[in-house]
mmCIF file of C-alpha atoms and ligand atoms in Angstrom:
data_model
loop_
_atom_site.group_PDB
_atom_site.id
_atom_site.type_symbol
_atom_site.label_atom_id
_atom_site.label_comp_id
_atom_site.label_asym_id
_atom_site.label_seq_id
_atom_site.Cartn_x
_atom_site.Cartn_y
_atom_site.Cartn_z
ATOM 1 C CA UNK A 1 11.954 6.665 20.687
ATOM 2 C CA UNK A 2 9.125 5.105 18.647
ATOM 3 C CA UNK A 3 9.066 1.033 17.808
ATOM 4 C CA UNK A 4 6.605 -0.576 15.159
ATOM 5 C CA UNK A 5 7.202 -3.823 14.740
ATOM 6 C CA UNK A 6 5.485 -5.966 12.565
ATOM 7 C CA UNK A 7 2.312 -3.594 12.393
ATOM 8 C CA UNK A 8 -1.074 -5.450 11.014
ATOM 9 C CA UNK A 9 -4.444 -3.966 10.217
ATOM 10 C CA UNK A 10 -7.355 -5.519 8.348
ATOM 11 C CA UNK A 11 -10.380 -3.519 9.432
ATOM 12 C CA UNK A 12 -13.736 -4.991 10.079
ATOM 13 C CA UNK A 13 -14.875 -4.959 6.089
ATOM 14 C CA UNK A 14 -11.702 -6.883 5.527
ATOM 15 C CA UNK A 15 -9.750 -4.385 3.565
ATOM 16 C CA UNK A 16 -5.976 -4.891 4.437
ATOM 17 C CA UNK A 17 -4.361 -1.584 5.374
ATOM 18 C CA UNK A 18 -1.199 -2.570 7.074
ATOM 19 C CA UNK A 19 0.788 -5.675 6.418
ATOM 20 C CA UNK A 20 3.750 -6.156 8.450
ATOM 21 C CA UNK A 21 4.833 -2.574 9.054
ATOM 22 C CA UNK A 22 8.237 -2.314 11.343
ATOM 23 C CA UNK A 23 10.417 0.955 12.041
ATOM 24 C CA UNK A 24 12.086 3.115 14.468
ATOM 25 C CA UNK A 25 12.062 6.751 14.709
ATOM 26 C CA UNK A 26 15.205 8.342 16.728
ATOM 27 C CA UNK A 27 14.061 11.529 19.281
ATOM 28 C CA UNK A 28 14.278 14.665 17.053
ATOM 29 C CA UNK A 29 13.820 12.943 13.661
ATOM 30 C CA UNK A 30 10.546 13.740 11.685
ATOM 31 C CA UNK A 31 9.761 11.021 9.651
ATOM 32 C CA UNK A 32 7.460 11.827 6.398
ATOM 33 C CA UNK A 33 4.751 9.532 5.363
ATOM 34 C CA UNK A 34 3.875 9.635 1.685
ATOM 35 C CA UNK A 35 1.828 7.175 -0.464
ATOM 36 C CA UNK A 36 -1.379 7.451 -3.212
ATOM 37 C CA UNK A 37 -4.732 7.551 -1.277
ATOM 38 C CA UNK A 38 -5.757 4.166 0.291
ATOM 39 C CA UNK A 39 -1.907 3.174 1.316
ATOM 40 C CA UNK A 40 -2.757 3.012 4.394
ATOM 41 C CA UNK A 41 -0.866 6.398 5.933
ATOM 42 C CA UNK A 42 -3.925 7.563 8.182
ATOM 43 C CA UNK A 43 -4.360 4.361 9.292
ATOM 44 C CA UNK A 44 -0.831 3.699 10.483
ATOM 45 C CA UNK A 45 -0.748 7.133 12.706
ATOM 46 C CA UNK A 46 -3.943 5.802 14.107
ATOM 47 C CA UNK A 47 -2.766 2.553 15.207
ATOM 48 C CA UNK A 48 0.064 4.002 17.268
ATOM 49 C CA UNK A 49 -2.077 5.374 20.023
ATOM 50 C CA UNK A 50 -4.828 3.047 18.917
ATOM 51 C CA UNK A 51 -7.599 5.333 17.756
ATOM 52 C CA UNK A 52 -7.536 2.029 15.090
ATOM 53 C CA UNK A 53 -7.242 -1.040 16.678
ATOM 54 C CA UNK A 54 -4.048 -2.811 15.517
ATOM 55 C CA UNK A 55 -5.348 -6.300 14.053
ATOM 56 C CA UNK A 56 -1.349 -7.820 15.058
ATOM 57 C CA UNK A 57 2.013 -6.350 16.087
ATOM 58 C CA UNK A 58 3.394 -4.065 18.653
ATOM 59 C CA UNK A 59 3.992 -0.243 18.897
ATOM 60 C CA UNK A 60 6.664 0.452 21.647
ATOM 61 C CA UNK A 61 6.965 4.168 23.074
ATOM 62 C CA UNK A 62 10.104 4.187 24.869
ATOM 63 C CA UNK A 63 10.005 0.986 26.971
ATOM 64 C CA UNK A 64 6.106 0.819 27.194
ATOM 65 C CA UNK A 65 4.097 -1.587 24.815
ATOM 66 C CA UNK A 66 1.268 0.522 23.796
ATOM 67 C CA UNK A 67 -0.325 -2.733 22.039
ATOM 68 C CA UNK A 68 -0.440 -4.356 25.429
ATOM 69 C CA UNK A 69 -2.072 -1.328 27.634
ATOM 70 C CA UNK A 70 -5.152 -1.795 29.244
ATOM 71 C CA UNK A 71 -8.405 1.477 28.967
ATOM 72 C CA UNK A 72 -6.645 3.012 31.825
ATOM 73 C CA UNK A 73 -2.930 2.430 30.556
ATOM 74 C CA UNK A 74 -3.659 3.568 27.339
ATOM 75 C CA UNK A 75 -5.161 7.359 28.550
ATOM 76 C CA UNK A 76 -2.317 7.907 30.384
ATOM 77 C CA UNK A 77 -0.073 6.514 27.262
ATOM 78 C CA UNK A 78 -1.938 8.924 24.914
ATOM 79 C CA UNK A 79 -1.428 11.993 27.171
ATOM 80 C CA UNK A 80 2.651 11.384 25.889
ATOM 81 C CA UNK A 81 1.597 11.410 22.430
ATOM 82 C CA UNK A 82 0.276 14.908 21.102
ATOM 83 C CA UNK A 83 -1.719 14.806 17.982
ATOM 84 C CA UNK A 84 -1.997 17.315 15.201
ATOM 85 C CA UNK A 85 -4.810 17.078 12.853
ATOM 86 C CA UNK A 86 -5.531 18.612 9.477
ATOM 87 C CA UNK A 87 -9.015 20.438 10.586
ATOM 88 C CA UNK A 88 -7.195 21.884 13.563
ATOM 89 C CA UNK A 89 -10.193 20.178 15.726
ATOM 90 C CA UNK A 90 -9.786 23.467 17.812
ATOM 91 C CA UNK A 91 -12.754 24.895 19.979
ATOM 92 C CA UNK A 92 -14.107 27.616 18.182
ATOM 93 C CA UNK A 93 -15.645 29.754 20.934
ATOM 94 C CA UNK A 94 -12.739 29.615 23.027
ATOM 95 C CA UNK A 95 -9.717 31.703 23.000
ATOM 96 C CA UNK A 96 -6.313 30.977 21.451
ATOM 97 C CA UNK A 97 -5.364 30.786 25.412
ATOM 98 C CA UNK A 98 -7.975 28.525 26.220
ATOM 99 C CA UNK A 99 -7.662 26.222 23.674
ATOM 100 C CA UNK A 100 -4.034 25.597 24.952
ATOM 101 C CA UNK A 101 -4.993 24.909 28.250
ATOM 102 C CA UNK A 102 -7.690 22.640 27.356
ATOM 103 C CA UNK A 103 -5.628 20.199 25.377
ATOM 104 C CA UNK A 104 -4.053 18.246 27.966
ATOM 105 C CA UNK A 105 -7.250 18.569 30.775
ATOM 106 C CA UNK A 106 -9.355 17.587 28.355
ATOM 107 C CA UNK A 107 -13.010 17.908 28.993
ATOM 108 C CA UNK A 108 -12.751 18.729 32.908
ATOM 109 C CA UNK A 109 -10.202 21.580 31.151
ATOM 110 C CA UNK A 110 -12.758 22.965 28.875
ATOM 111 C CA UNK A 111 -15.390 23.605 31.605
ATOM 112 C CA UNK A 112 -12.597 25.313 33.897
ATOM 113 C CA UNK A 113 -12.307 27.490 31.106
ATOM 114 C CA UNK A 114 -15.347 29.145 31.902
ATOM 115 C CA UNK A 115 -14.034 29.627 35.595
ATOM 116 C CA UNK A 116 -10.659 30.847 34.821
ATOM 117 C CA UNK A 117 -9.361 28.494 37.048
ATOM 118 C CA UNK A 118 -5.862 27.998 35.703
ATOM 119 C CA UNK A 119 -2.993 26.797 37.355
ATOM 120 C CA UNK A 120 -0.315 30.239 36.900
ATOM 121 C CA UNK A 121 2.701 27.997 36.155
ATOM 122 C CA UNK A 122 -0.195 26.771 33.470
ATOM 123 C CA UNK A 123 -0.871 29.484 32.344
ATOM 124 C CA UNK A 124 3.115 30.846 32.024
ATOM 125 C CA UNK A 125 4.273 27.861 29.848
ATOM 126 C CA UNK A 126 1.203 28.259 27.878
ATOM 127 C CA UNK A 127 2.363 31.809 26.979
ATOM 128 C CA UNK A 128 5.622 30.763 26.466
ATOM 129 C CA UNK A 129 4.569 28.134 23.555
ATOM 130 C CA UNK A 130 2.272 30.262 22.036
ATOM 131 C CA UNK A 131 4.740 32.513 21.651
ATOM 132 C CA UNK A 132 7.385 30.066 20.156
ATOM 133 C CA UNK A 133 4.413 29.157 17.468
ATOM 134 C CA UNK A 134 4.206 32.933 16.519
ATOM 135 C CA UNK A 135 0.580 33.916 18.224
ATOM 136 C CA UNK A 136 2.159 35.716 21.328
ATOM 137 C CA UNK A 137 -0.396 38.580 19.828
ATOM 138 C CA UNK A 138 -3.398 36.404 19.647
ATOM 139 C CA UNK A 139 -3.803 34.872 22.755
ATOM 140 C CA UNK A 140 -7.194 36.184 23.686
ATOM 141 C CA UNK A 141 -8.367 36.197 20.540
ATOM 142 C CA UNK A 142 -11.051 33.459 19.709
ATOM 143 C CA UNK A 143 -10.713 30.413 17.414
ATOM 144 C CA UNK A 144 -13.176 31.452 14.887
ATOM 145 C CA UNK A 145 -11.364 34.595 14.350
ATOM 146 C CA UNK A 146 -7.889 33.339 13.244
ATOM 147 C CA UNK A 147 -6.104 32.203 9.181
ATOM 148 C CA UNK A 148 -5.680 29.065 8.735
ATOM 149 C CA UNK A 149 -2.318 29.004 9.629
ATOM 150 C CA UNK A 150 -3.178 30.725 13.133
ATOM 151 C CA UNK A 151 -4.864 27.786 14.019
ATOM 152 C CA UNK A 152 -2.790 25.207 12.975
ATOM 153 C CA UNK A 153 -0.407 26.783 15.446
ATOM 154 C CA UNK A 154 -2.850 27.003 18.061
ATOM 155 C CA UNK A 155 -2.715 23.171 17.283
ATOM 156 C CA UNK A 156 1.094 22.712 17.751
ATOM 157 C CA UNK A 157 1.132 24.740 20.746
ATOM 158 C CA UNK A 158 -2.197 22.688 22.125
ATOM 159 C CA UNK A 159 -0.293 18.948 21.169
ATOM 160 C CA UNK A 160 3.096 20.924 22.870
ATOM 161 C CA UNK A 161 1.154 21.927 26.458
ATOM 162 C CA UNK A 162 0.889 18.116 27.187
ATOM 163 C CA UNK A 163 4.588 17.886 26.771
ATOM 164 C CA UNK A 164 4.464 15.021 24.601
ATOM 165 C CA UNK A 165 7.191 11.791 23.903
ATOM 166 C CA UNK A 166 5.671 11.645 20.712
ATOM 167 C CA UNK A 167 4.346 13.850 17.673
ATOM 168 C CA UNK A 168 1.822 12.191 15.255
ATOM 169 C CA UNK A 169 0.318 14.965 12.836
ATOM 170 C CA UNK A 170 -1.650 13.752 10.282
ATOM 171 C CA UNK A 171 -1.875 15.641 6.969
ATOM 172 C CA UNK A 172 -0.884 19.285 8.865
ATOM 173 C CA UNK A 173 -0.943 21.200 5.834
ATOM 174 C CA UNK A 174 -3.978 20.132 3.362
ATOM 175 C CA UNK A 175 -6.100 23.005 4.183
ATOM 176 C CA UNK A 176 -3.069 25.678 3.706
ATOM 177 C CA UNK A 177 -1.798 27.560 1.029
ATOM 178 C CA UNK A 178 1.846 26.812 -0.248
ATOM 179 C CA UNK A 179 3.374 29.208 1.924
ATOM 180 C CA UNK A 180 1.908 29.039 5.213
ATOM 181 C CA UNK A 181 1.751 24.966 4.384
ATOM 182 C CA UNK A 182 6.189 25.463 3.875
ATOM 183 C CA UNK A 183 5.984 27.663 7.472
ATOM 184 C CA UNK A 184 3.937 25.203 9.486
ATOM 185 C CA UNK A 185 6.251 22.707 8.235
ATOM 186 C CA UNK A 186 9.382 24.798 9.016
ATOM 187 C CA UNK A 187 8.199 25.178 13.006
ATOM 188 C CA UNK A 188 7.085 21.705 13.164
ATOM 189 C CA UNK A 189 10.589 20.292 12.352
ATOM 190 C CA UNK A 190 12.510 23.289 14.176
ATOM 191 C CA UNK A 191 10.613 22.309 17.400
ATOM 192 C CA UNK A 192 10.818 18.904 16.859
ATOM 193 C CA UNK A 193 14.639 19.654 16.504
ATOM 194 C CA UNK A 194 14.600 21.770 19.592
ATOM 195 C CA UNK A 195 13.008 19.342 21.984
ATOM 196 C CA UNK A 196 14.343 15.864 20.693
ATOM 197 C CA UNK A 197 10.866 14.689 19.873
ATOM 198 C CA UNK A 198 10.159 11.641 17.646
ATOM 199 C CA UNK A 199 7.549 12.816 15.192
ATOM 200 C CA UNK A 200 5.549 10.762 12.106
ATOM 201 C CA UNK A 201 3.777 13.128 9.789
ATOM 202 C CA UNK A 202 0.908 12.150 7.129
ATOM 203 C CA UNK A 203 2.665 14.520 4.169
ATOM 204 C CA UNK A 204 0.102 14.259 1.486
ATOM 205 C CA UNK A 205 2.738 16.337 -0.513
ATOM 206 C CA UNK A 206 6.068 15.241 -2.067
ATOM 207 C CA UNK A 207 7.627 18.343 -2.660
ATOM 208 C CA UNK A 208 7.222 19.722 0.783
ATOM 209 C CA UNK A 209 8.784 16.274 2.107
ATOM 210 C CA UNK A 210 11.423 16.912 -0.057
ATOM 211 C CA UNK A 211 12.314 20.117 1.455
ATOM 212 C CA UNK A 212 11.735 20.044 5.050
ATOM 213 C CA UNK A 213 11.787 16.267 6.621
ATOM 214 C CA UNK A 214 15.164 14.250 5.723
ATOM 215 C CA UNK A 215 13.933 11.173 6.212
ATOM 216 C CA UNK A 216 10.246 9.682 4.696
ATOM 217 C CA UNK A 217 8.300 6.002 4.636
ATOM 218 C CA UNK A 218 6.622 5.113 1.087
ATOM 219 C CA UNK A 219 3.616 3.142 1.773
ATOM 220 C CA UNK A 220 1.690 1.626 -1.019
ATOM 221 C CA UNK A 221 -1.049 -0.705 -0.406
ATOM 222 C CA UNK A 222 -0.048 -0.926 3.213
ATOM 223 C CA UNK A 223 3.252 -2.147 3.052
ATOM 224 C CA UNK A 224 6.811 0.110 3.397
ATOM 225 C CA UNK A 225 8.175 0.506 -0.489
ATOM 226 C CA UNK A 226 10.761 3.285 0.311
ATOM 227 C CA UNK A 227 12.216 4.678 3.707
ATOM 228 C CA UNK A 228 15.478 6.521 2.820
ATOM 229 C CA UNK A 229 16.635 10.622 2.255
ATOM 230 C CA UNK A 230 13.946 12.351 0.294
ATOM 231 C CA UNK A 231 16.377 12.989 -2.678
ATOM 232 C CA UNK A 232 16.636 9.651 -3.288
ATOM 233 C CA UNK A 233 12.754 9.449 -4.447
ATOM 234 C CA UNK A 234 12.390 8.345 -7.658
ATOM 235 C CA UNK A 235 8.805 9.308 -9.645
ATOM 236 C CA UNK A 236 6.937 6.340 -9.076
ATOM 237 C CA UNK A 237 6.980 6.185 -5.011
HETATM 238 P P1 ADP B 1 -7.625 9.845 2.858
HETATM 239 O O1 ADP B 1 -7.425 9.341 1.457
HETATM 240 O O2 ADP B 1 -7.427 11.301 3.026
HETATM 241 O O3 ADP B 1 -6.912 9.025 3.880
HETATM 242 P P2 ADP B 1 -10.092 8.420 2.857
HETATM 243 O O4 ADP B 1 -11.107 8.886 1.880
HETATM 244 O O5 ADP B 1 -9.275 7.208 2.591
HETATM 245 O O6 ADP B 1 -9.172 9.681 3.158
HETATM 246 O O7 ADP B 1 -10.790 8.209 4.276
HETATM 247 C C1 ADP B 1 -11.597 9.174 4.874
HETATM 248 C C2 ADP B 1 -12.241 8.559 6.099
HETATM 249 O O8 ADP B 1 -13.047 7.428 5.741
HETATM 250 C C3 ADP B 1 -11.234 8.029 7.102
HETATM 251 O O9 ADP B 1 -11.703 8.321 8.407
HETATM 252 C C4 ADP B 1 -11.177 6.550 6.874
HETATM 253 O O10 ADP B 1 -10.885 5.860 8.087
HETATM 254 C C5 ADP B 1 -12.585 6.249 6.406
HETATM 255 N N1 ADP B 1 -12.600 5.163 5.418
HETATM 256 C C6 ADP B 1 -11.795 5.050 4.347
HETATM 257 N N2 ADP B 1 -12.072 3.938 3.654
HETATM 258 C C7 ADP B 1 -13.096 3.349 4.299
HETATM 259 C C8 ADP B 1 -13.830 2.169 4.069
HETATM 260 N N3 ADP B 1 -13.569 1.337 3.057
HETATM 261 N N4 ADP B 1 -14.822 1.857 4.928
HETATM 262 C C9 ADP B 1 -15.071 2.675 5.959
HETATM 263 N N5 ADP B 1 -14.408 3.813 6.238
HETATM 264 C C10 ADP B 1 -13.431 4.132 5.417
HETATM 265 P P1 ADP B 2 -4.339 6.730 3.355
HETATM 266 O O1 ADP B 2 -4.324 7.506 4.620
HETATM 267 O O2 ADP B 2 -2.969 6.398 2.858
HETATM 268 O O3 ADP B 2 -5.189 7.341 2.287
HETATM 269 P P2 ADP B 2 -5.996 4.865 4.823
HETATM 270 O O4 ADP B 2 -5.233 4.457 6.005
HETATM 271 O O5 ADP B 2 -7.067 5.897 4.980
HETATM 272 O O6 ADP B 2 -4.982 5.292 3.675
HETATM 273 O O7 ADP B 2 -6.667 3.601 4.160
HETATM 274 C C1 ADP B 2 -5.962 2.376 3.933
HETATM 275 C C2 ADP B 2 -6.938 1.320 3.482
HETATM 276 O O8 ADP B 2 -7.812 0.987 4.553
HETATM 277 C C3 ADP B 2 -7.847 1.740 2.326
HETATM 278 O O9 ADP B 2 -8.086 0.583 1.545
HETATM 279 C C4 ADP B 2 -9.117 2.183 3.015
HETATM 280 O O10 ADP B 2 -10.237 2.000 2.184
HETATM 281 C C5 ADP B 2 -9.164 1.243 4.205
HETATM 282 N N1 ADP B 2 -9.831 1.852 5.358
HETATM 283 C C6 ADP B 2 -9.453 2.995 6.004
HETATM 284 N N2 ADP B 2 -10.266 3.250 7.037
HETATM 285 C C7 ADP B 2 -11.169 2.245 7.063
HETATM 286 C C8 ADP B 2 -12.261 1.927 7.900
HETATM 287 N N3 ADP B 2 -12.599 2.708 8.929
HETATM 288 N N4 ADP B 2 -12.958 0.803 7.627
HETATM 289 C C9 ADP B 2 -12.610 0.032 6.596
HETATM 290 N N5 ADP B 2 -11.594 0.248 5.766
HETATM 291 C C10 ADP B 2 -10.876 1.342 5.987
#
């Protein structure tokens, strides 16, 4: 389970992005994130494993205070939380396999990845998320060759090999076309479903909020204006 309470961020230049922000998100539910540009949605994904520095508040994961973690703390908090990005951020000269593996070793993982070296049981669950996502066809393939929508499931399976406590994907679809956006969508929650994992997404778009995540946050200038059922939206959220 996920915790903000009382979430602040003014960045360095003073602009306020976050004012008091406080929820809870229940294992399995997929919370949507919607809001004009500037709301402060990227910044509030960022805060919870503190790629932004939170200016007050706390962000509890489980029982652990993420706010409070020291440098060495917070790398092992982060390897609970798997990220998703927008841009994939996927290596493009390595394979579909390798890109899995890397995720969760990191840099040390990437240069095994030139030895082969591995571990089987590794390698095994590795296949066996890749071919939950759909690629069990493209595993040796290299990054630069897949769609878009290959790679964002490379992505998924990549924030899945560290099994994560937590899901934060920001803006998964706004470099897909409708239908592969309304797929990636449809595995995210599925899985999300399947393994009881907390997620927050960045959803720059209503309509696919409407249809696949039953519960979103309306931020507008930093602040929660709406957290409730999609269908209870109303045009100017
Ligand atoms: P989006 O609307 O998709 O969130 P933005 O244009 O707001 O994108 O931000 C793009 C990038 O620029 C982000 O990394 C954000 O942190 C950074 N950024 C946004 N506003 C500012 C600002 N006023 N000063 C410095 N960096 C900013
Ligand atoms: P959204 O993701 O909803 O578009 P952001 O979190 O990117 O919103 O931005 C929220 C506010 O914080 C905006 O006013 C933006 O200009 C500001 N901001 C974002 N990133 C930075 C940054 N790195 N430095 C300064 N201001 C920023």
């Amino acid at each position: 389970m996920l915790r903000l309470k009382d979430l602040s961020k003014v960045y360095a230049t003073g602009d306020r992005a976050l004012t008091d922000v406080s929820l809870t998100v229940e294992p399995g539910q997929v919370v949507g994130l919607i809001g004009p540009s500037g709301a402060g949605k990227s910044t509030l994904i960022r805060c919870i494993n503190r790629l932004v520095e939170p200016t007050s508040g706390q962000v509890y994961l489980g029982d652990m205070d993420i706010t409070g973690l020291s440098r060495g703390g917070l790398r092992r908090a982060r390897r609970r939380i798997g990220m998703i990005f927008q841009e994939y951020a996927l290596v493009e000269r390595l394979t579909v396999m390798e890109n899995v593996l890397s995720g969760r070793l990191g840099y040390v993982g990437f240069w095994r990845s030139f030895f082969r070296k591995f571990p089987p049981a590794s390698i095994e669950n590795a296949y066996r998320l890749l071919d939950r996502v759909g690629l069990s066809d493209h595993v040796n393939k290299r990054a630069d060759a897949l769609s878009g929508g290959q790679r964002q499931r490379v992505g998924i399976a990549r924030a899945l090999e560290q099994d994560p406590d937590l899901l934060l994907i920001d803006e998964p679809t706004a470099s897909l076309d409708p239908k592969t956006s309304r797929q990636i969508m449809r595995l995210i929650v599925e899985i999300c479903d399947e393994r009881g994992l907390p997620a927050i997404i960045n959803i720059h778009d209503v309509a696919l909020a409407q249809q696949f995540v039953r519960r979103v946050i309306g931020l507008q200038s930093g602040r929660v204006v709406f957290d409730g059922s999609p269908d209870e939206l109303t045009a100017d959220v």
